[in-house]
mmCIF file of C-alpha atoms in Angstrom:
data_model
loop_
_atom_site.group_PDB
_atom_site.id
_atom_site.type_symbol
_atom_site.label_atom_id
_atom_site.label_comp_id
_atom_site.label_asym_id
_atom_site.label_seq_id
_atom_site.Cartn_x
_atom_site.Cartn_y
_atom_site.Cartn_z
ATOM 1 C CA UNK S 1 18.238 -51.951 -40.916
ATOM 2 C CA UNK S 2 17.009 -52.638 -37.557
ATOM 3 C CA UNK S 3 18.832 -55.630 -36.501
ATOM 4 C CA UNK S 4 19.435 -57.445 -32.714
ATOM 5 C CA UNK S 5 22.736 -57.187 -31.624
ATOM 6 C CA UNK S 6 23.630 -60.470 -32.269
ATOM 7 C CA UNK S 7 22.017 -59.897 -35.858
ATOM 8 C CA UNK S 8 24.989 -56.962 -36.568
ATOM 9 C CA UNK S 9 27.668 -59.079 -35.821
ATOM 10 C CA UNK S 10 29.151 -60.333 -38.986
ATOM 11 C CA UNK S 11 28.725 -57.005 -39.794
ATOM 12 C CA UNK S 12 31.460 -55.325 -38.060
ATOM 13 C CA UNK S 13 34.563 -55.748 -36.729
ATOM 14 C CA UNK S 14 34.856 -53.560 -33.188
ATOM 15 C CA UNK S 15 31.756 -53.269 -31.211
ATOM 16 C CA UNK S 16 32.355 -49.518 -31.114
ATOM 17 C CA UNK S 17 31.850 -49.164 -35.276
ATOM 18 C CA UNK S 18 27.731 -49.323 -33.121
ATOM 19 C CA UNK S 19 27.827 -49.572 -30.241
ATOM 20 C CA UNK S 20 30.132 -49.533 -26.764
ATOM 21 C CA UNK S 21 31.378 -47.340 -24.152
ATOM 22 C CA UNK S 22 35.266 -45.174 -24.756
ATOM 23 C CA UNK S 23 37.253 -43.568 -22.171
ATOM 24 C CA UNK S 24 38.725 -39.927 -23.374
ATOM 25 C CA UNK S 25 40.614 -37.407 -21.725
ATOM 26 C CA UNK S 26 40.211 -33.518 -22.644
ATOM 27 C CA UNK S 27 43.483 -31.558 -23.658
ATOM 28 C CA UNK S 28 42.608 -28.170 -24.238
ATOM 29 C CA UNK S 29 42.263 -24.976 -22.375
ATOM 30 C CA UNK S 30 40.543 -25.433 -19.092
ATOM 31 C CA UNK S 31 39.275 -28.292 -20.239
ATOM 32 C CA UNK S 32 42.996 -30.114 -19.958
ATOM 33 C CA UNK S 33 42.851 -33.232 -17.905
ATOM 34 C CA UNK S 34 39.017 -33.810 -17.553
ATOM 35 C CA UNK S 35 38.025 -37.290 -18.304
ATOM 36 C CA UNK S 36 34.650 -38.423 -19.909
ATOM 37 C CA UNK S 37 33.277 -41.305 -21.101
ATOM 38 C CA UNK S 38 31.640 -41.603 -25.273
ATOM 39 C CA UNK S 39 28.431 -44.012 -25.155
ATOM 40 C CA UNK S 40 26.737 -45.414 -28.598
ATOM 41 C CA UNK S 41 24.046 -46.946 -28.090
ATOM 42 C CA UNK S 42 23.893 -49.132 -31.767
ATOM 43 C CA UNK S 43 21.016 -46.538 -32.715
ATOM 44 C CA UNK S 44 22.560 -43.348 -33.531
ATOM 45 C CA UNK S 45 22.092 -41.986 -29.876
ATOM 46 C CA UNK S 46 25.432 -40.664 -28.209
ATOM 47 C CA UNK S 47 26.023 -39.685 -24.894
ATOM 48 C CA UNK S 48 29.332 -37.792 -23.271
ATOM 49 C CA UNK S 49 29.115 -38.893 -19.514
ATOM 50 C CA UNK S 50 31.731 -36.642 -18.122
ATOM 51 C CA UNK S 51 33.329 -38.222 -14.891
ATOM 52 C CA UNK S 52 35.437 -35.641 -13.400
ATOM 53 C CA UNK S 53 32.374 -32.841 -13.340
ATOM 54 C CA UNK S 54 29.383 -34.868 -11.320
ATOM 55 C CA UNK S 55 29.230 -37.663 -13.531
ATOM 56 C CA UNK S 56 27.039 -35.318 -15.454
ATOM 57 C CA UNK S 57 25.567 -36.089 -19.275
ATOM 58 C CA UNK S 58 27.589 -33.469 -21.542
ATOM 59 C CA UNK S 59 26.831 -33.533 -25.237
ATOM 60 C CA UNK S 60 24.004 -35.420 -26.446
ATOM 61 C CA UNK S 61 23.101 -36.237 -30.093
ATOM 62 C CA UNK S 62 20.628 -38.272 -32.134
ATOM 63 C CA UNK S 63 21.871 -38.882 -35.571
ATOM 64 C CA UNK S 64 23.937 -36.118 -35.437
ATOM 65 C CA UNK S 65 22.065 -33.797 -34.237
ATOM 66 C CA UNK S 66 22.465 -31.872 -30.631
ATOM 67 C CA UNK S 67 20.041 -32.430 -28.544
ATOM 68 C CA UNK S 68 21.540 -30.587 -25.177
ATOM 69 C CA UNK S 69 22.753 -26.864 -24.412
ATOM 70 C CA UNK S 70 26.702 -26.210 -24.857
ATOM 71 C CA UNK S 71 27.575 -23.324 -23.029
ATOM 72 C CA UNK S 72 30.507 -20.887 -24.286
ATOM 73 C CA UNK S 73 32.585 -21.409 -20.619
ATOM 74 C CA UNK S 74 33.484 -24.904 -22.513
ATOM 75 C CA UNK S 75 34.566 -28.001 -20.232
ATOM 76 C CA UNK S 76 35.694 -26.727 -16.909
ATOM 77 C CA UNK S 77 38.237 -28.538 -14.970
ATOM 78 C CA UNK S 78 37.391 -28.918 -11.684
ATOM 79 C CA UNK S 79 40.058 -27.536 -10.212
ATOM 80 C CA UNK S 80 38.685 -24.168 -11.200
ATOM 81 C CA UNK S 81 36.057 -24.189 -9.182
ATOM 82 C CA UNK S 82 35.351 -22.185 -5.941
ATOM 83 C CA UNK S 83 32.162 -21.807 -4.224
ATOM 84 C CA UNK S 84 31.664 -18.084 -4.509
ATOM 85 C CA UNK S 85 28.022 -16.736 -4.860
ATOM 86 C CA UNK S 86 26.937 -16.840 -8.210
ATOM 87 C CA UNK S 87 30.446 -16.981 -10.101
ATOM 88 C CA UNK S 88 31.461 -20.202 -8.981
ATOM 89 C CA UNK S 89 28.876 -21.755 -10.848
ATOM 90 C CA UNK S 90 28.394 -19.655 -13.901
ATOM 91 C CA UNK S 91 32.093 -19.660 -14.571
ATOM 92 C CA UNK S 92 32.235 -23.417 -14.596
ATOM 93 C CA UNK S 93 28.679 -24.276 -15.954
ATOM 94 C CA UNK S 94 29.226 -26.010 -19.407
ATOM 95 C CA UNK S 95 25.420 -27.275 -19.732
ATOM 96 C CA UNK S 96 25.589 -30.583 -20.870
ATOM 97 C CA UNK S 97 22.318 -32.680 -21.291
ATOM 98 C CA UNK S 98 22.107 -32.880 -17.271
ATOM 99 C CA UNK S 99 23.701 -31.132 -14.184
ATOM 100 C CA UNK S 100 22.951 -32.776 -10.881
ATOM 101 C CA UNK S 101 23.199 -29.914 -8.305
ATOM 102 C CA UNK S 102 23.039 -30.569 -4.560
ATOM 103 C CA UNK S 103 23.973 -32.247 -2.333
ATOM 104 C CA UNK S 104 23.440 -30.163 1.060
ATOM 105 C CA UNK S 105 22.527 -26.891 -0.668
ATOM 106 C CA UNK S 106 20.947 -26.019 -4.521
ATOM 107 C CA UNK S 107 19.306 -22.501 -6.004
ATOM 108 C CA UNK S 108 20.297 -19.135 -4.710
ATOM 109 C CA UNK S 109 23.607 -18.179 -3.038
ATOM 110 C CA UNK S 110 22.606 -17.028 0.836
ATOM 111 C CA UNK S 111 24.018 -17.510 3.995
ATOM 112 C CA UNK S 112 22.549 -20.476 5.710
ATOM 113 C CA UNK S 113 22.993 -21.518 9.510
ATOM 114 C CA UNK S 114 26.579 -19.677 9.547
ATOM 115 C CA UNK S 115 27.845 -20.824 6.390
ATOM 116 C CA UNK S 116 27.931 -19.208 2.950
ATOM 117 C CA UNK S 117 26.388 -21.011 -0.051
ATOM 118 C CA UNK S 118 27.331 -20.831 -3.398
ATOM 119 C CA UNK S 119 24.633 -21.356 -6.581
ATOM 120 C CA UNK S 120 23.354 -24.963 -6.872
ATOM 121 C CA UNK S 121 26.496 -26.497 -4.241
ATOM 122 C CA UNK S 122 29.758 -28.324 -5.169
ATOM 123 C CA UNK S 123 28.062 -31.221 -6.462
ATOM 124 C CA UNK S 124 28.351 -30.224 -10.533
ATOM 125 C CA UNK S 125 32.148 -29.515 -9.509
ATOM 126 C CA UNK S 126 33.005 -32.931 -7.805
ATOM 127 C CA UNK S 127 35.190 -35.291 -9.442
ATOM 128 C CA UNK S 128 34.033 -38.822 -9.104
ATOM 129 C CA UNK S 129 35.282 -41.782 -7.577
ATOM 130 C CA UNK S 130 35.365 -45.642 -8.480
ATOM 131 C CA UNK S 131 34.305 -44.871 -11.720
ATOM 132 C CA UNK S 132 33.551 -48.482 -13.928
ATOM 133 C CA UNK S 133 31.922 -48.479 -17.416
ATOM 134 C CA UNK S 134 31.483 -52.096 -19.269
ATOM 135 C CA UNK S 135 28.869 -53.586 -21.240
ATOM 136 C CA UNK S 136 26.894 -56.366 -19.619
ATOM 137 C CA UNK S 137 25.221 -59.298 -21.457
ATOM 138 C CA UNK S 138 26.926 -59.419 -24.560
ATOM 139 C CA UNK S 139 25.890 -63.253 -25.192
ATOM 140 C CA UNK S 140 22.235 -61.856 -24.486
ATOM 141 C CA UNK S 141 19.964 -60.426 -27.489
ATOM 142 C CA UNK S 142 19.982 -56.451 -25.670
ATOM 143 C CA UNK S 143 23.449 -55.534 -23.885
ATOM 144 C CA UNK S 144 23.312 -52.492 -21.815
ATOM 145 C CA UNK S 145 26.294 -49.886 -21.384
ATOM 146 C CA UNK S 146 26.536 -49.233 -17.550
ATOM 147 C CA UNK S 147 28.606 -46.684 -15.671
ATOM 148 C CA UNK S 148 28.386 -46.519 -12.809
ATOM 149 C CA UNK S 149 30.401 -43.957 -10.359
ATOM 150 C CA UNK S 150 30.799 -42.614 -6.816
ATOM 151 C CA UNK S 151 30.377 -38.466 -5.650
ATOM 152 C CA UNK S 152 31.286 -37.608 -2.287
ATOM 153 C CA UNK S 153 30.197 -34.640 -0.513
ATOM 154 C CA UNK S 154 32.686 -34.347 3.001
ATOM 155 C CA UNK S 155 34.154 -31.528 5.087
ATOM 156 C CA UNK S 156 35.614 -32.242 8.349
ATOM 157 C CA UNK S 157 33.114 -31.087 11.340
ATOM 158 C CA UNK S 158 30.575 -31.299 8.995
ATOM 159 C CA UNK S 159 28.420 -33.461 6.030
ATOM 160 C CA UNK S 160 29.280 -36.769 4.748
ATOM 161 C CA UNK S 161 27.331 -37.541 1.788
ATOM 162 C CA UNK S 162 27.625 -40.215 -0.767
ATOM 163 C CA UNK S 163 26.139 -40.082 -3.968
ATOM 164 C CA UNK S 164 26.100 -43.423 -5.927
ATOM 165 C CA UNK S 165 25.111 -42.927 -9.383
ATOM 166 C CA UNK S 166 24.190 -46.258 -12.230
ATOM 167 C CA UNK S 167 23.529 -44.585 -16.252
ATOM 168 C CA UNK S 168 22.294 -47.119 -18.406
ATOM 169 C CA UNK S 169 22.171 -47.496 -22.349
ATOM 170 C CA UNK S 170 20.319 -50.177 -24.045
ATOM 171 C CA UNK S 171 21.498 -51.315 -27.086
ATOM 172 C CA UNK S 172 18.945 -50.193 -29.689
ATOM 173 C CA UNK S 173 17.315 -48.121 -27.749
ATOM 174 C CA UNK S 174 16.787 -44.508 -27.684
ATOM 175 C CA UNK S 175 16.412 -43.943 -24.126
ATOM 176 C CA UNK S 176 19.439 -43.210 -20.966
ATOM 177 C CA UNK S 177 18.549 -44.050 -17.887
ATOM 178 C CA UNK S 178 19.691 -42.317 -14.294
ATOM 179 C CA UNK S 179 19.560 -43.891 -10.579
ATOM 180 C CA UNK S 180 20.735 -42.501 -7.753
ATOM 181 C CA UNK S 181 21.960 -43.255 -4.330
ATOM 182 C CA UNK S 182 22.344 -41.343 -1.645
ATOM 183 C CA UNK S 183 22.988 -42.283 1.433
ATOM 184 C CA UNK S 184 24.243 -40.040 4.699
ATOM 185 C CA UNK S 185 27.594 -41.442 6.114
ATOM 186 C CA UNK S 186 28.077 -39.137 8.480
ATOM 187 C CA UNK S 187 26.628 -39.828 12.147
ATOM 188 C CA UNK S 188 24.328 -36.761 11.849
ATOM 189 C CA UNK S 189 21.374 -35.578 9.694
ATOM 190 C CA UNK S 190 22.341 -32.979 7.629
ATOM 191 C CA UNK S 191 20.342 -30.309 5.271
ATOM 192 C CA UNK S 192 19.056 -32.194 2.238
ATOM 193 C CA UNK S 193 18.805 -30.384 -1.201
ATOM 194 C CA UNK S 194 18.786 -31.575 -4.685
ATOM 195 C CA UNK S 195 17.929 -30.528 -8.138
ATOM 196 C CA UNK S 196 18.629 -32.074 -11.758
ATOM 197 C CA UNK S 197 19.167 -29.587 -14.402
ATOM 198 C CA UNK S 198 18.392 -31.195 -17.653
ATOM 199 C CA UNK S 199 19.397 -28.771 -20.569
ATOM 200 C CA UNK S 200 18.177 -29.021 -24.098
ATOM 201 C CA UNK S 201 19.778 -26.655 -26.773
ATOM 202 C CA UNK S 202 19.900 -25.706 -30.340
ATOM 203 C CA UNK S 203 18.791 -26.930 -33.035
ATOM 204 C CA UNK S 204 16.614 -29.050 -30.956
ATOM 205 C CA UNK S 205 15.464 -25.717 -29.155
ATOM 206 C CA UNK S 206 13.975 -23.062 -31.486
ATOM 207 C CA UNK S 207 11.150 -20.827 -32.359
ATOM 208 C CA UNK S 208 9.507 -23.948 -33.590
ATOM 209 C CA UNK S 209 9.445 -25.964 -29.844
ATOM 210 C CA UNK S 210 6.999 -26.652 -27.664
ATOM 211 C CA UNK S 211 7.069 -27.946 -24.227
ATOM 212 C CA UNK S 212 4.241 -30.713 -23.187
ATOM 213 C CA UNK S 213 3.286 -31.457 -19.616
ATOM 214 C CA UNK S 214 1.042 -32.207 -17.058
ATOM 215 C CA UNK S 215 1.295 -29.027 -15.260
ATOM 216 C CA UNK S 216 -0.882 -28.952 -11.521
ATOM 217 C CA UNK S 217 0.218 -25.460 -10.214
ATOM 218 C CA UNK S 218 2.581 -23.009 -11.967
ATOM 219 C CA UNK S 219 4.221 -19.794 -10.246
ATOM 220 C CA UNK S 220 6.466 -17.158 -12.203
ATOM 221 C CA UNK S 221 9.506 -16.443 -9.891
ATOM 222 C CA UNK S 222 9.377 -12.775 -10.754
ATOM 223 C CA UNK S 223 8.011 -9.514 -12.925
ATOM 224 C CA UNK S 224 10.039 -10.940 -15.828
ATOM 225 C CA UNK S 225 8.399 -14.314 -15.778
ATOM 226 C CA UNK S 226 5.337 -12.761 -15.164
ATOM 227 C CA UNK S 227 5.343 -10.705 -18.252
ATOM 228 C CA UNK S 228 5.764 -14.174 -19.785
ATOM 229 C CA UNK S 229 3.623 -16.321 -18.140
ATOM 230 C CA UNK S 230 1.103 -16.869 -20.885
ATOM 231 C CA UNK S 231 3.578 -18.064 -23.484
ATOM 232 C CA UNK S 232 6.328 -20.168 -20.748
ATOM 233 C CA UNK S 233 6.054 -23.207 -22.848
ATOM 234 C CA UNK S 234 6.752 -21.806 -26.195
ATOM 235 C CA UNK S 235 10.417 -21.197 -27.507
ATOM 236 C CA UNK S 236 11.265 -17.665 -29.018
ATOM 237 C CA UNK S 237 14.235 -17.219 -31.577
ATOM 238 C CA UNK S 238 17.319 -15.545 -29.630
ATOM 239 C CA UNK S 239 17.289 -12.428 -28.271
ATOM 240 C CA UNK S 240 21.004 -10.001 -27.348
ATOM 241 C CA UNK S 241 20.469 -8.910 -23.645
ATOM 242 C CA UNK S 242 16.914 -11.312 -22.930
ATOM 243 C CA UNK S 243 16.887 -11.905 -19.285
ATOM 244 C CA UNK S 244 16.242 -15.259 -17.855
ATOM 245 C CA UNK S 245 12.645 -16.765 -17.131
ATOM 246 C CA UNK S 246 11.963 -19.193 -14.541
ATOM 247 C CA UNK S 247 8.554 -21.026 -13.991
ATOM 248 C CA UNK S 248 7.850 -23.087 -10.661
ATOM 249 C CA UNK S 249 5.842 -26.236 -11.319
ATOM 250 C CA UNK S 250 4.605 -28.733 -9.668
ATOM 251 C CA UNK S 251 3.083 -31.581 -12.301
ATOM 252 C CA UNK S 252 0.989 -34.177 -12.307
ATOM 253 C CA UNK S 253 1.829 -38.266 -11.975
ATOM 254 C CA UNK S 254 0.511 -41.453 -13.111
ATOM 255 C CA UNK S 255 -0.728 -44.085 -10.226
ATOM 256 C CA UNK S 256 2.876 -44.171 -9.508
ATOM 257 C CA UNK S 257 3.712 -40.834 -9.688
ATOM 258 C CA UNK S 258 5.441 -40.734 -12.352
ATOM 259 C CA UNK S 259 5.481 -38.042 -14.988
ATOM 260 C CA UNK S 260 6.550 -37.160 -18.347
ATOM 261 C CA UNK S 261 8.009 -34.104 -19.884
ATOM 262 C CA UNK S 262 8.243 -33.624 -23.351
ATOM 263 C CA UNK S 263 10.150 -31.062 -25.365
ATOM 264 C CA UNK S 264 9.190 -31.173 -29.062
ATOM 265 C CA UNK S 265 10.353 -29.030 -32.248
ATOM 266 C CA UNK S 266 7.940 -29.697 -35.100
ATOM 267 C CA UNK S 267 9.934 -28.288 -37.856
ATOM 268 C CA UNK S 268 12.635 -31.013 -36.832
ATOM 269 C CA UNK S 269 10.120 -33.986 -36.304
ATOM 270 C CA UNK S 270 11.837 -34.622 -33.329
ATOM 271 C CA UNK S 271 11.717 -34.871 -29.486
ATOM 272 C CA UNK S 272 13.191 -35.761 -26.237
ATOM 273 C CA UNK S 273 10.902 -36.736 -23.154
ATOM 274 C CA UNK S 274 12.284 -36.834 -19.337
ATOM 275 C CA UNK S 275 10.320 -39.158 -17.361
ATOM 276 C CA UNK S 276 10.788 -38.842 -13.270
ATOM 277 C CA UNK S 277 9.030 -39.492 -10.283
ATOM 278 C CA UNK S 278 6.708 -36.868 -8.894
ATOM 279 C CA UNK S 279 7.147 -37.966 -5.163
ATOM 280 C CA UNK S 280 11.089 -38.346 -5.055
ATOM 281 C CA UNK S 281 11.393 -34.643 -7.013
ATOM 282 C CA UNK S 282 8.093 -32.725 -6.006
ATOM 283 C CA UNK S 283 8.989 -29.596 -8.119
ATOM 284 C CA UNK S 284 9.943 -28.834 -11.504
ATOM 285 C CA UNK S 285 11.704 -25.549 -12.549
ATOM 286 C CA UNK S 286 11.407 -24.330 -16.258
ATOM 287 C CA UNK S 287 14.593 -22.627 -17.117
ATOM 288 C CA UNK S 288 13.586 -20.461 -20.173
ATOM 289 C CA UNK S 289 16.849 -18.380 -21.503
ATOM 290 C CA UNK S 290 16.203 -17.104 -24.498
ATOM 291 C CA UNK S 291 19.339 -14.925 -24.281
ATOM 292 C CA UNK S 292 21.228 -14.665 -27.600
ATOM 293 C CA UNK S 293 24.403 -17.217 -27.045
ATOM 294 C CA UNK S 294 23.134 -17.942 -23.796
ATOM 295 C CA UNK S 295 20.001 -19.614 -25.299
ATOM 296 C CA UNK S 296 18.562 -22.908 -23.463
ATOM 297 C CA UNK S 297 15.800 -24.779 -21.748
ATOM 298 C CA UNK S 298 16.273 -26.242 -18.510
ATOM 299 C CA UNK S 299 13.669 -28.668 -17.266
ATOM 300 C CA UNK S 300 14.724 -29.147 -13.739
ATOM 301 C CA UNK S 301 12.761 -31.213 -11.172
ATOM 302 C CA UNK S 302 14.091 -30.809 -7.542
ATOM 303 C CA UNK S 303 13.222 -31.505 -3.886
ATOM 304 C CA UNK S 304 12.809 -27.701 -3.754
ATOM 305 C CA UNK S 305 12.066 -24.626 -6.149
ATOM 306 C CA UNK S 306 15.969 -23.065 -6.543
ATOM 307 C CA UNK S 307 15.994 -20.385 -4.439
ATOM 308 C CA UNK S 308 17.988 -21.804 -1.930
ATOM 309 C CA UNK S 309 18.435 -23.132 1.585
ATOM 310 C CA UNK S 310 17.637 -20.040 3.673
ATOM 311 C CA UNK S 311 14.403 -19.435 1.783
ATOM 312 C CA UNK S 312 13.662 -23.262 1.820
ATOM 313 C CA UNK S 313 14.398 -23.369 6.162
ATOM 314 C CA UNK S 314 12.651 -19.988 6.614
ATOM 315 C CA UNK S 315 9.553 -21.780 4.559
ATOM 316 C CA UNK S 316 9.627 -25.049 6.602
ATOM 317 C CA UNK S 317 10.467 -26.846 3.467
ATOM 318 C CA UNK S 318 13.942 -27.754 4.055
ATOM 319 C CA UNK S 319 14.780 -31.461 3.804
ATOM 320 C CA UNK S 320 17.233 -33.809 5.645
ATOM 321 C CA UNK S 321 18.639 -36.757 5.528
ATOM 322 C CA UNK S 322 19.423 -38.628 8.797
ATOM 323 C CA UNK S 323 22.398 -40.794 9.480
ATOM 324 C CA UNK S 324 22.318 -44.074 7.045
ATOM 325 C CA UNK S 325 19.057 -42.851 5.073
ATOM 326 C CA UNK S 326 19.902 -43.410 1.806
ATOM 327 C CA UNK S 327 17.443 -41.586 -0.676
ATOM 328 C CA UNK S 328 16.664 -42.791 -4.691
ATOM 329 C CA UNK S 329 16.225 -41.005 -7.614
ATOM 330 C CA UNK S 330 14.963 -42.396 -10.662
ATOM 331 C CA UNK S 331 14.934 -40.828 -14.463
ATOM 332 C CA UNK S 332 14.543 -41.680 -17.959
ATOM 333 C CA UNK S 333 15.652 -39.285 -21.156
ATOM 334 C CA UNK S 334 14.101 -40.744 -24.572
ATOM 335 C CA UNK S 335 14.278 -39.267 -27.723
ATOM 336 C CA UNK S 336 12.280 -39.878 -30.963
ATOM 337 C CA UNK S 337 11.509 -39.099 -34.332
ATOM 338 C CA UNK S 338 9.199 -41.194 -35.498
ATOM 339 C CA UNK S 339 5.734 -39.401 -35.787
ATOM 340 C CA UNK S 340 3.624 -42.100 -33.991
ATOM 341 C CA UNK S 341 6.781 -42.391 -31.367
ATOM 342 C CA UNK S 342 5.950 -38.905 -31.184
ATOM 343 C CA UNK S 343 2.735 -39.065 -30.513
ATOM 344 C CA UNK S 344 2.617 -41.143 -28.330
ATOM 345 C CA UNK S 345 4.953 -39.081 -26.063
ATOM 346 C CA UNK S 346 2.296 -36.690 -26.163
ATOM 347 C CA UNK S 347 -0.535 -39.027 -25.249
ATOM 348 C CA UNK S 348 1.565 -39.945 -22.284
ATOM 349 C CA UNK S 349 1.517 -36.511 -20.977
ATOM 350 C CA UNK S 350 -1.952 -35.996 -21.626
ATOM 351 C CA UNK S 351 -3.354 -39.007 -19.621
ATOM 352 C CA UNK S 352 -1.503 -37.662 -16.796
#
């Protein structure tokens, strides 16, 4: 039955039987004392927003089935984390549907202007503040879960950043959306990088997925990708020991500049799409790991390709943001499984 709301009513007795928003805590392992926050959206989506590690999306299903990358590190507290090269990050990277890295530095670890960078910055590591979730317009015919949270980036001498973050679930529909804020408190401009790492796992990733978009330029980041080039948008099954691929896009936007991303498996009848704006994030990096229990696809837009702040300065692409600037971000994750829904999807991409 597709029914309004209203229309389930005398149907149920607690909103969350469908549909609502539930507070957790973790208890287990490193995970012990992270807290997160269970969204249905009446339609058989479900979304973990996990508070204490960026307000980042962890698991995501559709009738049961996982739509996002799980990594075997599990929930990591944040109290685990240290910014050291490339193990701060990979010790503490869980997945989860999306991973907001940033907020100063993203990409490679290198040394930067005196200072030493860790992979993808502190920002997947930050526990938020002034977290609220609620559901707004009940007495309406579509309420909307909305959390909405604070991430601050500070060090004393130093940046001031303020990340204000609003994740919105329709009832009904089969779609999260993502804005954010952020604004420069500090009296300063500071180095400005950002990327979104949006990862999709089994079973919605297999041999039998395809990736749709409207690619403009594509580079391989090195021999490996290279060697791959020709197939970068097809999944293979799982290989022990299969390095890493990365793509560098740039993609193609509607009269707004918006684009569409879509990440199919036709053996499931099922896909997700990631809509975002071409102008805010002007890159896109395809994270192909194909690595047996390591095995994802990241579809990351950025401000930047990841490979960090010294490569990004040295290029005269670095960003900043000047005192009071605050800078948007705007996304929208669907999922479908309807054949015309589908379809459609895939039109989208192609009138791009």
């Amino acid at each position: 039955m597709n029914l309004t709301y209203q229309q389930t009513r005398p149907y149920i007795g607690h909103d969350y039987q469908t549909f609502g928003v539930r507070s957790e805590m973790l208890l287990d392992g490193k995970e012990t004392g992270v807290k997160l926050l269970r969204l249905k959206n009446g339609a058989q989506l479900q979304a973990e927003v996990l508070c204490d590690r960026g307000l980042s999306l962890g698991e995501v299903t559709y009738k049961g089935i996982n739509l996002s990358f799980l990594s075997h590190t599990g929930v990591v507290a944040p109290t685990y984390y240290v910014e050291n090269g490339k193990d701060g990050f990979y010790k503490n990277f869980f997945g989860g549907m999306m991973m907001s890295c940033g907020m100063t530095h993203m990409g490679a670890p290198c040394d930067d202007a005196g200072k030493s960078l860790g992979l993808h910055g502190p920002m997947p590591c930050t526990p938020a503040e002034e977290v609220c979730a609620c559901v707004e317009d009940k007495s309406g015919t579509v309420p909307e879960i909305v959390v909405r949270g604070k991430l601050r980036q500070s060090e004393v001498y130093a940046e001031h950043l303020m990340c204000e973050r609003t994740i919105r679930l329709k009832y009904g529909e089969n779609k999260i959306s993502i804005h954010d804020d952020i604004k420069n408190e500090g009296f300063e401009k500071q180095p400005f990088m950002l990327l979104y790492h949006f990862n999709f796992g089994y079973p919605l990733i297999s041999e039998h997925t395809k990736v749709f978009l409207a690619e403009q330029e594509c580079t391989p980041r090195d021999e490996i990708a290279k060697n791959g080039f020709d197939t970068r948008y097809r999944m293979d099954a799982p290989g022990a020991g299969r390095p890493e691929e990365c793509y560098f896009c740039r993609l193609r936007g509607d009269a707004d500049d918006n684009t569409t991303v879509v990440v199919e498996n036709e053996a499931l009848g099922l896909a997700a799409a990631l809509k975002y704006n071409t102008l805010q994030l002007p890159f896109m990096t395809e994270w192909k790991s194909m690595m047996a229990g390591d095995y994802a696809l990241g579809v990351n837009p950025g401000v930047y390709t990841p490979m960090g702040r010294a490569h990004a300065r040295k290029n005269g692409m670095l960003l900043y943001i000047e005192p009071d600037e605050v800078k948007s971000f705007d996304f929208e994750l669907s999922v479908s499984d309807d054949a015309s829904g589908i379809k459609a999807l895939r039109d989208a991409v192609n009138a791009l």
